[in-house]
PDB file of C-alpha atoms in Angstrom:
ATOM      1  CA  MET A  23     -17.783  53.041  -1.438  1.00  0.00           C
ATOM      2  CA  MET A  24     -18.344  50.904  -4.696  1.00  0.00           C
ATOM      3  CA  ARG A  25     -19.952  47.322  -3.806  1.00  0.00           C
ATOM      4  CA  VAL A  26     -18.939  45.233  -7.075  1.00  0.00           C
ATOM      5  CA  VAL A  27     -19.160  41.597  -8.661  1.00  0.00           C
ATOM      6  CA  ASP A  28     -16.811  39.837 -10.113  1.00  0.00           C
ATOM      7  CA  SER A  29     -17.290  37.417 -12.286  1.00  0.00           C
ATOM      8  CA  HIS A  30     -15.769  35.845 -15.034  1.00  0.00           C
ATOM      9  CA  THR A  31     -17.073  34.860 -19.255  1.00  0.00           C
ATOM     10  CA  ALA A  32     -14.486  31.867 -20.752  1.00  0.00           C
ATOM     11  CA  GLY A  33     -11.611  33.569 -18.523  1.00  0.00           C
ATOM     12  CA  GLN A  34     -11.885  37.230 -19.066  1.00  0.00           C
ATOM     13  CA  PRO A  35     -12.664  39.502 -16.447  1.00  0.00           C
ATOM     14  CA  THR A  36     -15.966  41.463 -15.557  1.00  0.00           C
ATOM     15  CA  ARG A  37     -16.376  43.937 -12.617  1.00  0.00           C
ATOM     16  CA  ILE A  38     -20.097  45.361 -12.381  1.00  0.00           C
ATOM     17  CA  ILE A  39     -20.620  47.983 -10.171  1.00  0.00           C
ATOM     18  CA  VAL A  40     -23.837  47.701  -8.582  1.00  0.00           C
ATOM     19  CA  ASP A  41     -24.087  49.855  -5.630  1.00  0.00           C
ATOM     20  CA  GLY A  42     -22.417  53.462  -5.008  1.00  0.00           C
ATOM     21  CA  SER A  43     -22.314  54.379  -9.087  1.00  0.00           C
ATOM     22  CA  PRO A  44     -22.448  57.844  -9.975  1.00  0.00           C
ATOM     23  CA  ASP A  45     -26.008  59.669 -10.976  1.00  0.00           C
ATOM     24  CA  LEU A  46     -25.143  59.856 -14.124  1.00  0.00           C
ATOM     25  CA  GLY A  47     -28.629  62.006 -15.425  1.00  0.00           C
ATOM     26  CA  VAL A  48     -31.290  60.653 -17.987  1.00  0.00           C
ATOM     27  CA  GLY A  49     -31.192  60.755 -22.015  1.00  0.00           C
ATOM     28  CA  SER A  50     -29.585  56.857 -23.763  1.00  0.00           C
ATOM     29  CA  MET A  51     -26.421  55.551 -22.592  1.00  0.00           C
ATOM     30  CA  SER A  52     -24.332  57.362 -25.295  1.00  0.00           C
ATOM     31  CA  GLU A  53     -25.164  60.245 -23.164  1.00  0.00           C
ATOM     32  CA  ARG A  54     -24.725  59.624 -20.225  1.00  0.00           C
ATOM     33  CA  ARG A  55     -21.356  57.250 -21.238  1.00  0.00           C
ATOM     34  CA  ASP A  56     -20.221  61.382 -23.002  1.00  0.00           C
ATOM     35  CA  ASN A  57     -20.739  62.360 -19.170  1.00  0.00           C
ATOM     36  CA  LEU A  58     -19.029  59.433 -17.196  1.00  0.00           C
ATOM     37  CA  ARG A  59     -16.267  60.467 -19.763  1.00  0.00           C
ATOM     38  CA  SER A  60     -16.604  63.545 -19.259  1.00  0.00           C
ATOM     39  CA  HIS A  61     -17.233  64.854 -15.816  1.00  0.00           C
ATOM     40  CA  LEU A  62     -16.546  61.608 -13.218  1.00  0.00           C
ATOM     41  CA  ASP A  63     -13.596  59.082 -15.692  1.00  0.00           C
ATOM     42  CA  ARG A  64     -12.422  58.767 -12.444  1.00  0.00           C
ATOM     43  CA  PHE A  65     -14.865  56.330 -10.890  1.00  0.00           C
ATOM     44  CA  ARG A  66     -13.928  54.177 -13.698  1.00  0.00           C
ATOM     45  CA  THR A  67     -10.392  54.358 -13.188  1.00  0.00           C
ATOM     46  CA  ALA A  68     -10.933  53.520  -9.710  1.00  0.00           C
ATOM     47  CA  THR A  69     -12.669  50.855 -10.574  1.00  0.00           C
ATOM     48  CA  VAL A  70     -10.417  48.828 -13.144  1.00  0.00           C
ATOM     49  CA  GLY A  71      -7.349  50.707 -13.212  1.00  0.00           C
ATOM     50  CA  GLU A  72      -4.402  50.116 -10.596  1.00  0.00           C
ATOM     51  CA  PRO A  73      -4.470  49.429  -7.916  1.00  0.00           C
ATOM     52  CA  ARG A  74      -7.770  47.605  -7.721  1.00  0.00           C
ATOM     53  CA  GLY A  75      -7.911  46.334 -11.359  1.00  0.00           C
ATOM     54  CA  SER A  76      -5.234  45.141 -14.076  1.00  0.00           C
ATOM     55  CA  ASP A  77      -5.286  45.618 -18.290  1.00  0.00           C
ATOM     56  CA  GLN A  78      -8.269  42.274 -18.794  1.00  0.00           C
ATOM     57  CA  LEU A  79     -10.362  43.712 -16.833  1.00  0.00           C
ATOM     58  CA  VAL A  80     -13.790  45.500 -18.408  1.00  0.00           C
ATOM     59  CA  GLY A  81     -16.001  47.833 -15.647  1.00  0.00           C
ATOM     60  CA  GLY A  82     -19.291  48.427 -16.436  1.00  0.00           C
ATOM     61  CA  ILE A  83     -21.656  50.561 -14.884  1.00  0.00           C
ATOM     62  CA  LEU A  84     -25.732  50.031 -14.169  1.00  0.00           C
ATOM     63  CA  CYS A  85     -28.275  52.876 -15.649  1.00  0.00           C
ATOM     64  CA  ARG A  86     -32.048  52.880 -15.480  1.00  0.00           C
ATOM     65  CA  PRO A  87     -32.391  52.093 -19.338  1.00  0.00           C
ATOM     66  CA  ALA A  88     -34.346  55.014 -21.234  1.00  0.00           C
ATOM     67  CA  ASP A  89     -35.467  52.278 -23.242  1.00  0.00           C
ATOM     68  CA  PRO A  90     -38.458  50.885 -20.859  1.00  0.00           C
ATOM     69  CA  SER A  91     -38.324  47.404 -22.298  1.00  0.00           C
ATOM     70  CA  CYS A  92     -35.267  46.658 -21.466  1.00  0.00           C
ATOM     71  CA  GLU A  93     -34.617  45.815 -17.240  1.00  0.00           C
ATOM     72  CA  THR A  94     -31.361  47.488 -16.641  1.00  0.00           C
ATOM     73  CA  GLY A  95     -28.560  50.284 -18.825  1.00  0.00           C
ATOM     74  CA  VAL A  96     -24.494  49.047 -18.678  1.00  0.00           C
ATOM     75  CA  ILE A  97     -21.767  50.945 -19.638  1.00  0.00           C
ATOM     76  CA  PHE A  98     -18.384  49.356 -20.186  1.00  0.00           C
ATOM     77  CA  PHE A  99     -14.977  50.610 -20.043  1.00  0.00           C
ATOM     78  CA  ASP A 100     -11.912  49.268 -19.305  1.00  0.00           C
ATOM     79  CA  ASN A 101      -8.261  50.640 -18.252  1.00  0.00           C
ATOM     80  CA  THR A 102      -8.089  52.866 -21.204  1.00  0.00           C
ATOM     81  CA  GLY A 103     -11.646  54.215 -21.825  1.00  0.00           C
ATOM     82  CA  TYR A 104     -14.690  53.514 -22.874  1.00  0.00           C
ATOM     83  CA  VAL A 105     -16.597  50.448 -24.972  1.00  0.00           C
ATOM     84  CA  ASP A 106     -20.096  50.424 -26.677  1.00  0.00           C
ATOM     85  CA  ILE A 107     -20.593  46.790 -25.862  1.00  0.00           C
ATOM     86  CA  SER A 108     -18.533  44.252 -24.203  1.00  0.00           C
ATOM     87  CA  GLY A 109     -19.464  40.286 -25.479  1.00  0.00           C
ATOM     88  CA  HIS A 110     -18.176  38.913 -22.761  1.00  0.00           C
ATOM     89  CA  GLY A 111     -19.010  41.540 -20.140  1.00  0.00           C
ATOM     90  CA  LEU A 112     -22.868  41.537 -20.788  1.00  0.00           C
ATOM     91  CA  ILE A 113     -22.883  37.636 -20.320  1.00  0.00           C
ATOM     92  CA  GLY A 114     -20.624  38.753 -16.649  1.00  0.00           C
ATOM     93  CA  LEU A 115     -24.049  41.016 -16.047  1.00  0.00           C
ATOM     94  CA  ALA A 116     -26.149  38.062 -16.579  1.00  0.00           C
ATOM     95  CA  VAL A 117     -24.408  35.985 -14.304  1.00  0.00           C
ATOM     96  CA  SER A 118     -23.402  38.613 -11.743  1.00  0.00           C
ATOM     97  CA  LEU A 119     -27.469  39.579 -11.417  1.00  0.00           C
ATOM     98  CA  GLU A 120     -28.079  36.441 -11.113  1.00  0.00           C
ATOM     99  CA  TYR A 121     -25.939  35.504  -8.274  1.00  0.00           C
ATOM    100  CA  LEU A 122     -27.142  38.967  -7.047  1.00  0.00           C
ATOM    101  CA  GLY A 123     -31.220  37.672  -7.160  1.00  0.00           C
ATOM    102  CA  ARG A 124     -31.942  40.386 -10.070  1.00  0.00           C
ATOM    103  CA  PHE A 125     -32.098  38.199 -13.151  1.00  0.00           C
ATOM    104  CA  ALA A 126     -34.504  34.937 -12.273  1.00  0.00           C
ATOM    105  CA  ALA A 127     -33.882  32.359 -15.604  1.00  0.00           C
ATOM    106  CA  GLY A 128     -34.857  33.518 -18.926  1.00  0.00           C
ATOM    107  CA  GLU A 129     -34.809  36.083 -21.137  1.00  0.00           C
ATOM    108  CA  HIS A 130     -33.933  39.897 -19.844  1.00  0.00           C
ATOM    109  CA  ARG A 131     -33.039  43.261 -21.733  1.00  0.00           C
ATOM    110  CA  VAL A 132     -30.759  45.319 -21.641  1.00  0.00           C
ATOM    111  CA  GLU A 133     -29.764  48.527 -23.326  1.00  0.00           C
ATOM    112  CA  THR A 134     -25.836  49.933 -24.284  1.00  0.00           C
ATOM    113  CA  PRO A 135     -24.762  52.834 -26.183  1.00  0.00           C
ATOM    114  CA  ALA A 136     -24.537  49.919 -28.749  1.00  0.00           C
ATOM    115  CA  GLY A 137     -28.322  48.886 -28.569  1.00  0.00           C
ATOM    116  CA  VAL A 138     -30.665  46.505 -27.389  1.00  0.00           C
ATOM    117  CA  VAL A 139     -29.198  43.067 -26.125  1.00  0.00           C
ATOM    118  CA  THR A 140     -30.849  39.896 -24.971  1.00  0.00           C
ATOM    119  CA  LEU A 141     -29.547  37.838 -22.126  1.00  0.00           C
ATOM    120  CA  GLY A 142     -30.240  34.176 -21.995  1.00  0.00           C
ATOM    121  CA  ILE A 143     -30.252  33.266 -17.897  1.00  0.00           C
ATOM    122  CA  PRO A 144     -30.525  29.291 -17.799  1.00  0.00           C
ATOM    123  CA  PRO A 145     -31.441  27.526 -16.102  1.00  0.00           C
ATOM    124  CA  THR A 146     -28.634  24.897 -16.397  1.00  0.00           C
ATOM    125  CA  ALA A 147     -26.849  25.582 -19.720  1.00  0.00           C
ATOM    126  CA  ASP A 148     -24.554  27.993 -21.009  1.00  0.00           C
ATOM    127  CA  PHE A 149     -25.593  31.996 -20.589  1.00  0.00           C
ATOM    128  CA  SER A 150     -26.444  33.772 -23.828  1.00  0.00           C
ATOM    129  CA  LEU A 151     -26.126  36.770 -25.477  1.00  0.00           C
ATOM    130  CA  ARG A 152     -27.817  37.756 -28.316  1.00  0.00           C
ATOM    131  CA  THR A 153     -25.994  41.044 -30.115  1.00  0.00           C
ATOM    132  CA  VAL A 154     -26.882  44.111 -31.739  1.00  0.00           C
ATOM    133  CA  PRO A 155     -26.558  43.999 -35.515  1.00  0.00           C
ATOM    134  CA  SER A 156     -23.194  43.030 -37.194  1.00  0.00           C
ATOM    135  CA  PHE A 157     -22.204  42.893 -40.543  1.00  0.00           C
ATOM    136  CA  ARG A 158     -18.986  43.299 -43.397  1.00  0.00           C
ATOM    137  CA  THR A 159     -18.000  46.461 -44.605  1.00  0.00           C
ATOM    138  CA  ALA A 160     -14.745  45.720 -46.299  1.00  0.00           C
ATOM    139  CA  LYS A 161     -13.498  42.077 -47.728  1.00  0.00           C
ATOM    140  CA  ASN A 162     -10.058  41.022 -48.185  1.00  0.00           C
ATOM    141  CA  VAL A 163      -8.174  43.452 -47.395  1.00  0.00           C
ATOM    142  CA  THR A 164      -4.763  43.583 -47.487  1.00  0.00           C
ATOM    143  CA  VAL A 165      -2.096  44.720 -45.277  1.00  0.00           C
ATOM    144  CA  LYS A 166       1.771  44.441 -46.149  1.00  0.00           C
ATOM    145  CA  MET A 167       3.904  45.493 -42.803  1.00  0.00           C
ATOM    146  CA  ASN A 168       8.017  43.817 -42.122  1.00  0.00           C
ATOM    147  CA  GLY A 169       8.053  41.739 -45.122  1.00  0.00           C
ATOM    148  CA  SER A 170       4.541  39.591 -43.926  1.00  0.00           C
ATOM    149  CA  GLN A 171       1.188  40.004 -45.028  1.00  0.00           C
ATOM    150  CA  TYR A 172      -2.126  39.903 -43.534  1.00  0.00           C
ATOM    151  CA  ARG A 173      -5.832  39.409 -45.314  1.00  0.00           C
ATOM    152  CA  GLY A 174      -9.208  39.920 -43.796  1.00  0.00           C
ATOM    153  CA  ASP A 175     -12.324  41.440 -43.401  1.00  0.00           C
ATOM    154  CA  ILE A 176     -13.400  44.477 -41.929  1.00  0.00           C
ATOM    155  CA  ALA A 177     -17.005  43.924 -40.099  1.00  0.00           C
ATOM    156  CA  TRP A 178     -19.032  45.742 -37.103  1.00  0.00           C
ATOM    157  CA  GLY A 179     -20.213  43.576 -34.377  1.00  0.00           C
ATOM    158  CA  GLY A 180     -20.497  46.160 -31.839  1.00  0.00           C
ATOM    159  CA  SER A 181     -17.073  47.692 -32.391  1.00  0.00           C
ATOM    160  CA  TRP A 182     -14.899  47.528 -35.830  1.00  0.00           C
ATOM    161  CA  CYS A 183     -12.838  45.072 -36.119  1.00  0.00           C
ATOM    162  CA  TYR A 184     -10.103  44.133 -38.710  1.00  0.00           C
ATOM    163  CA  VAL A 185     -11.296  40.155 -38.944  1.00  0.00           C
ATOM    164  CA  VAL A 186      -8.107  38.240 -39.919  1.00  0.00           C
ATOM    165  CA  ASN A 187      -8.512  35.006 -41.705  1.00  0.00           C
ATOM    166  CA  ASP A 188      -4.795  34.781 -43.896  1.00  0.00           C
ATOM    167  CA  HIS A 189      -1.679  35.171 -42.145  1.00  0.00           C
ATOM    168  CA  GLU A 190       0.852  33.105 -40.944  1.00  0.00           C
ATOM    169  CA  GLU A 191       1.541  33.516 -37.550  1.00  0.00           C
ATOM    170  CA  ASP A 192       1.159  30.919 -34.698  1.00  0.00           C
ATOM    171  CA  LEU A 193      -1.845  31.428 -32.406  1.00  0.00           C
ATOM    172  CA  ASP A 194      -0.248  29.711 -28.988  1.00  0.00           C
ATOM    173  CA  VAL A 195      -0.510  31.963 -25.814  1.00  0.00           C
ATOM    174  CA  SER A 196       3.209  31.292 -25.607  1.00  0.00           C
ATOM    175  CA  LYS A 197       3.479  33.961 -27.993  1.00  0.00           C
ATOM    176  CA  ALA A 198       1.303  36.025 -27.193  1.00  0.00           C
ATOM    177  CA  ASP A 199       3.818  38.941 -26.919  1.00  0.00           C
ATOM    178  CA  ARG A 200       4.755  38.252 -30.825  1.00  0.00           C
ATOM    179  CA  LEU A 201       1.364  38.244 -31.321  1.00  0.00           C
ATOM    180  CA  MET A 202       0.800  41.606 -29.393  1.00  0.00           C
ATOM    181  CA  GLU A 203       3.120  43.334 -31.411  1.00  0.00           C
ATOM    182  CA  VAL A 204       1.401  41.648 -34.411  1.00  0.00           C
ATOM    183  CA  ALA A 205      -1.453  42.980 -34.255  1.00  0.00           C
ATOM    184  CA  ARG A 206      -0.661  46.440 -32.967  1.00  0.00           C
ATOM    185  CA  SER A 207       1.550  46.761 -35.470  1.00  0.00           C
ATOM    186  CA  ILE A 208      -1.825  46.341 -37.996  1.00  0.00           C
ATOM    187  CA  ARG A 209      -3.976  48.447 -36.413  1.00  0.00           C
ATOM    188  CA  ARG A 210      -1.717  51.237 -36.777  1.00  0.00           C
ATOM    189  CA  ALA A 211      -0.944  50.369 -40.766  1.00  0.00           C
ATOM    190  CA  LEU A 212      -5.027  49.957 -40.959  1.00  0.00           C
ATOM    191  CA  ALA A 213      -5.083  53.733 -39.431  1.00  0.00           C
ATOM    192  CA  LYS A 214      -1.757  55.150 -41.668  1.00  0.00           C
ATOM    193  CA  ASP A 215      -3.822  53.468 -44.341  1.00  0.00           C
ATOM    194  CA  LYS A 216      -7.004  55.822 -43.821  1.00  0.00           C
ATOM    195  CA  ILE A 217      -9.181  51.872 -43.556  1.00  0.00           C
ATOM    196  CA  THR A 218     -11.849  52.179 -41.307  1.00  0.00           C
ATOM    197  CA  GLY A 219     -15.666  51.920 -40.431  1.00  0.00           C
ATOM    198  CA  PRO A 220     -17.726  53.779 -43.666  1.00  0.00           C
ATOM    199  CA  GLY A 221     -18.079  56.563 -41.580  1.00  0.00           C
ATOM    200  CA  GLY A 222     -14.547  57.197 -40.982  1.00  0.00           C
ATOM    201  CA  GLU A 223     -14.633  55.516 -37.702  1.00  0.00           C
ATOM    202  CA  GLU A 224     -11.965  53.769 -36.131  1.00  0.00           C
ATOM    203  CA  VAL A 225     -11.021  50.401 -36.337  1.00  0.00           C
ATOM    204  CA  THR A 226     -10.524  49.638 -32.991  1.00  0.00           C
ATOM    205  CA  ASP A 227      -9.866  45.535 -32.856  1.00  0.00           C
ATOM    206  CA  VAL A 228      -7.756  43.447 -35.026  1.00  0.00           C
ATOM    207  CA  ALA A 229      -8.809  39.443 -34.610  1.00  0.00           C
ATOM    208  CA  LEU A 230      -6.353  36.337 -35.602  1.00  0.00           C
ATOM    209  CA  PHE A 231      -8.343  33.353 -37.050  1.00  0.00           C
ATOM    210  CA  GLY A 232      -7.036  30.072 -37.465  1.00  0.00           C
ATOM    211  CA  LYS A 233      -6.457  26.419 -36.878  1.00  0.00           C
ATOM    212  CA  SER A 234      -7.969  25.307 -33.969  1.00  0.00           C
ATOM    213  CA  GLN A 235      -6.040  24.007 -31.504  1.00  0.00           C
ATOM    214  CA  ARG A 236      -9.325  21.874 -29.931  1.00  0.00           C
ATOM    215  CA  ARG A 237     -11.351  18.604 -32.019  1.00  0.00           C
ATOM    216  CA  ASP A 238     -14.504  20.563 -30.679  1.00  0.00           C
ATOM    217  CA  ALA A 239     -13.785  23.809 -32.373  1.00  0.00           C
ATOM    218  CA  ASN A 240     -14.527  25.267 -35.661  1.00  0.00           C
ATOM    219  CA  SER A 241     -11.532  28.149 -35.050  1.00  0.00           C
ATOM    220  CA  ARG A 242      -8.759  29.378 -32.446  1.00  0.00           C
ATOM    221  CA  ASN A 243      -8.046  33.238 -32.376  1.00  0.00           C
ATOM    222  CA  PHE A 244      -6.513  35.857 -30.779  1.00  0.00           C
ATOM    223  CA  VAL A 245      -7.894  39.412 -30.481  1.00  0.00           C
ATOM    224  CA  LEU A 246      -6.242  43.110 -29.887  1.00  0.00           C
ATOM    225  CA  ARG A 247      -8.747  45.564 -28.469  1.00  0.00           C
ATOM    226  CA  ALA A 248      -8.096  48.707 -27.533  1.00  0.00           C
ATOM    227  CA  SER A 249      -7.276  47.504 -24.303  1.00  0.00           C
ATOM    228  CA  LYS A 250      -3.407  47.324 -23.523  1.00  0.00           C
ATOM    229  CA  THR A 251      -3.464  43.230 -23.498  1.00  0.00           C
ATOM    230  CA  TYR A 252      -5.572  41.153 -25.854  1.00  0.00           C
ATOM    231  CA  ARG A 253      -8.530  38.857 -24.948  1.00  0.00           C
ATOM    232  CA  ARG A 254      -8.612  35.718 -23.211  1.00  0.00           C
ATOM    233  CA  CYS A 255     -11.969  34.645 -23.861  1.00  0.00           C
ATOM    234  CA  PRO A 256     -12.863  34.524 -27.750  1.00  0.00           C
ATOM    235  CA  SER A 257     -14.224  38.353 -27.847  1.00  0.00           C
ATOM    236  CA  GLY A 258     -17.965  39.195 -28.372  1.00  0.00           C
ATOM    237  CA  THR A 259     -17.170  41.333 -30.549  1.00  0.00           C
ATOM    238  CA  ALA A 260     -14.697  39.592 -32.777  1.00  0.00           C
ATOM    239  CA  LEU A 261     -17.132  36.237 -33.082  1.00  0.00           C
ATOM    240  CA  SER A 262     -19.888  38.898 -33.928  1.00  0.00           C
ATOM    241  CA  ALA A 263     -17.705  40.214 -36.845  1.00  0.00           C
ATOM    242  CA  LYS A 264     -17.455  36.840 -37.886  1.00  0.00           C
ATOM    243  CA  LEU A 265     -20.278  35.470 -37.955  1.00  0.00           C
ATOM    244  CA  ALA A 266     -21.218  37.919 -40.023  1.00  0.00           C
ATOM    245  CA  CYS A 267     -18.605  37.403 -42.552  1.00  0.00           C
ATOM    246  CA  LEU A 268     -19.142  33.866 -42.934  1.00  0.00           C
ATOM    247  CA  HIS A 269     -23.051  34.221 -43.423  1.00  0.00           C
ATOM    248  CA  GLU A 270     -22.014  36.893 -45.961  1.00  0.00           C
ATOM    249  CA  ASP A 271     -19.968  33.673 -47.449  1.00  0.00           C
ATOM    250  CA  GLY A 272     -22.663  31.538 -47.314  1.00  0.00           C
ATOM    251  CA  ALA A 273     -20.071  29.719 -44.833  1.00  0.00           C
ATOM    252  CA  LEU A 274     -23.011  29.766 -41.604  1.00  0.00           C
ATOM    253  CA  ALA A 275     -26.020  28.996 -42.632  1.00  0.00           C
ATOM    254  CA  GLU A 276     -29.444  30.598 -40.066  1.00  0.00           C
ATOM    255  CA  GLY A 277     -28.674  28.507 -36.771  1.00  0.00           C
ATOM    256  CA  GLN A 278     -25.864  26.435 -37.510  1.00  0.00           C
ATOM    257  CA  SER A 279     -23.404  26.960 -34.641  1.00  0.00           C
ATOM    258  CA  TRP A 280     -19.714  28.008 -34.555  1.00  0.00           C
ATOM    259  CA  ARG A 281     -18.572  26.975 -32.206  1.00  0.00           C
ATOM    260  CA  GLN A 282     -15.041  29.615 -31.369  1.00  0.00           C
ATOM    261  CA  GLU A 283     -11.496  29.096 -29.410  1.00  0.00           C
ATOM    262  CA  SER A 284      -9.428  31.171 -27.791  1.00  0.00           C
ATOM    263  CA  ILE A 285      -6.253  31.656 -27.338  1.00  0.00           C
ATOM    264  CA  ILE A 286      -5.941  30.393 -23.741  1.00  0.00           C
ATOM    265  CA  GLY A 287      -8.281  27.542 -25.165  1.00  0.00           C
ATOM    266  CA  THR A 288     -11.492  28.116 -23.402  1.00  0.00           C
ATOM    267  CA  MET A 289     -14.579  28.721 -25.796  1.00  0.00           C
ATOM    268  CA  PHE A 290     -17.894  30.832 -26.861  1.00  0.00           C
ATOM    269  CA  ASP A 291     -20.523  28.993 -28.901  1.00  0.00           C
ATOM    270  CA  GLY A 292     -22.031  30.872 -31.874  1.00  0.00           C
ATOM    271  CA  SER A 293     -24.408  31.515 -34.325  1.00  0.00           C
ATOM    272  CA  VAL A 294     -26.776  33.667 -36.253  1.00  0.00           C
ATOM    273  CA  SER A 295     -30.394  34.849 -36.576  1.00  0.00           C
ATOM    274  CA  ILE A 296     -31.252  36.300 -39.061  1.00  0.00           C
ATOM    275  CA  ALA A 297     -34.212  39.690 -39.219  1.00  0.00           C
ATOM    276  CA  ASN A 298     -35.595  41.766 -42.139  1.00  0.00           C
ATOM    277  CA  GLY A 299     -32.515  40.325 -43.899  1.00  0.00           C
ATOM    278  CA  THR A 300     -30.306  41.213 -40.637  1.00  0.00           C
ATOM    279  CA  VAL A 301     -28.005  39.043 -38.784  1.00  0.00           C
ATOM    280  CA  LEU A 302     -28.145  39.214 -35.639  1.00  0.00           C
ATOM    281  CA  PRO A 303     -25.438  37.261 -33.331  1.00  0.00           C
ATOM    282  CA  VAL A 304     -25.708  34.529 -30.480  1.00  0.00           C
ATOM    283  CA  ILE A 305     -23.214  33.967 -28.590  1.00  0.00           C
ATOM    284  CA  ARG A 306     -23.328  31.962 -25.240  1.00  0.00           C
ATOM    285  CA  SER A 307     -20.451  30.599 -22.431  1.00  0.00           C
ATOM    286  CA  THR A 308     -20.023  29.372 -19.919  1.00  0.00           C
ATOM    287  CA  ALA A 309     -19.943  32.800 -16.625  1.00  0.00           C
ATOM    288  CA  HIS A 310     -18.690  32.319 -13.400  1.00  0.00           C
ATOM    289  CA  VAL A 311     -18.980  34.861 -10.027  1.00  0.00           C
ATOM    290  CA  ILE A 312     -15.401  34.564  -8.548  1.00  0.00           C
ATOM    291  CA  SER A 313     -16.004  37.612  -5.739  1.00  0.00           C
ATOM    292  CA  GLU A 314     -18.176  40.393  -4.427  1.00  0.00           C
ATOM    293  CA  SER A 315     -16.942  43.180  -2.515  1.00  0.00           C
ATOM    294  CA  THR A 316     -16.098  47.316  -1.400  1.00  0.00           C
ATOM    295  CA  LEU A 317     -14.365  49.560  -3.269  1.00  0.00           C
ATOM    296  CA  ILE A 318     -13.024  52.189  -0.588  1.00  0.00           C
ATOM    297  CA  MET A 319     -12.611  55.272  -1.334  1.00  0.00           C
ATOM    298  CA  ASP A 320     -10.433  56.681   1.304  1.00  0.00           C
ATOM    299  CA  GLU A 321      -9.080  61.133   0.139  1.00  0.00           C
ATOM    300  CA  ARG A 322      -6.472  59.587   2.766  1.00  0.00           C
ATOM    301  CA  ASP A 323      -4.831  57.026  -0.292  1.00  0.00           C
ATOM    302  CA  PRO A 324      -2.665  59.564  -2.702  1.00  0.00           C
ATOM    303  CA  TYR A 325      -4.121  56.540  -4.814  1.00  0.00           C
ATOM    304  CA  CYS A 326      -7.849  56.296  -4.066  1.00  0.00           C
ATOM    305  CA  TRP A 327      -9.111  56.668  -7.589  1.00  0.00           C
ATOM    306  CA  GLY A 328      -6.696  54.495  -9.279  1.00  0.00           C
ATOM    307  CA  LEU A 329      -2.986  55.013 -10.929  1.00  0.00           C
ATOM    308  CA  SER A 330      -3.910  56.737 -14.073  1.00  0.00           C
TER     309      SER A 330
END
């Protein structure tokens, strides 16, 4: 049995295993993630795969941190595999641990495979995340396909993202099927053209940015990550990549607010702080606990550990 707390961050669900998770040994979060993936992957499929989970769900396992300055470590995953970091998932972690009484108001350092982040638990306002250093490695990269042209930047915000600013797509949730196919086609085209991170890393995220439908937002986006569906929230990693590009272009000063609307109309507030020339995105959002439950693993059930 595993005890879990479910939450949503701006509409995107997170499930945190708070009791009953496997022993992943010692070492860095990356080493323990690799151990989970290689030897205990059934805990992932049981937690976020069908019949208990869904395509939208991101799960997390709490770990004892290797870094003594951190209060906890976390490994994130979804129904397709593992992610080094999840922006909305970390905010979901914050609201879940606050709900359990494990996090009080104030700042809390958390270790992830991508590095150490800082979560802010507010007494009254939104939750905050000061995430990993973000940066751009290529500007105005053009992808042409099916008579259409897309131009954007390759940037790191915790995962590699193609930040598309020049396109003709209608960023409306009613066009979600079309946008998913476009984003998947872009990702395939990037791979075919060998457009990668500087070390040959796959660009897993495709984020289309455009005009907001809300007066109080700077932009609207549609984000496809490595999972099988699109992000309901504005995506913390995609927004971090966008903020790094904006700052490098001189369009976003340190501390200046950027309000990002998701494809369903929910909002993240973003800004950057600069430390030794490094861009550190800060993301703020609402988050809410929606359930607390126990997942039962009955070996008589042929789908005890998930459908996939």
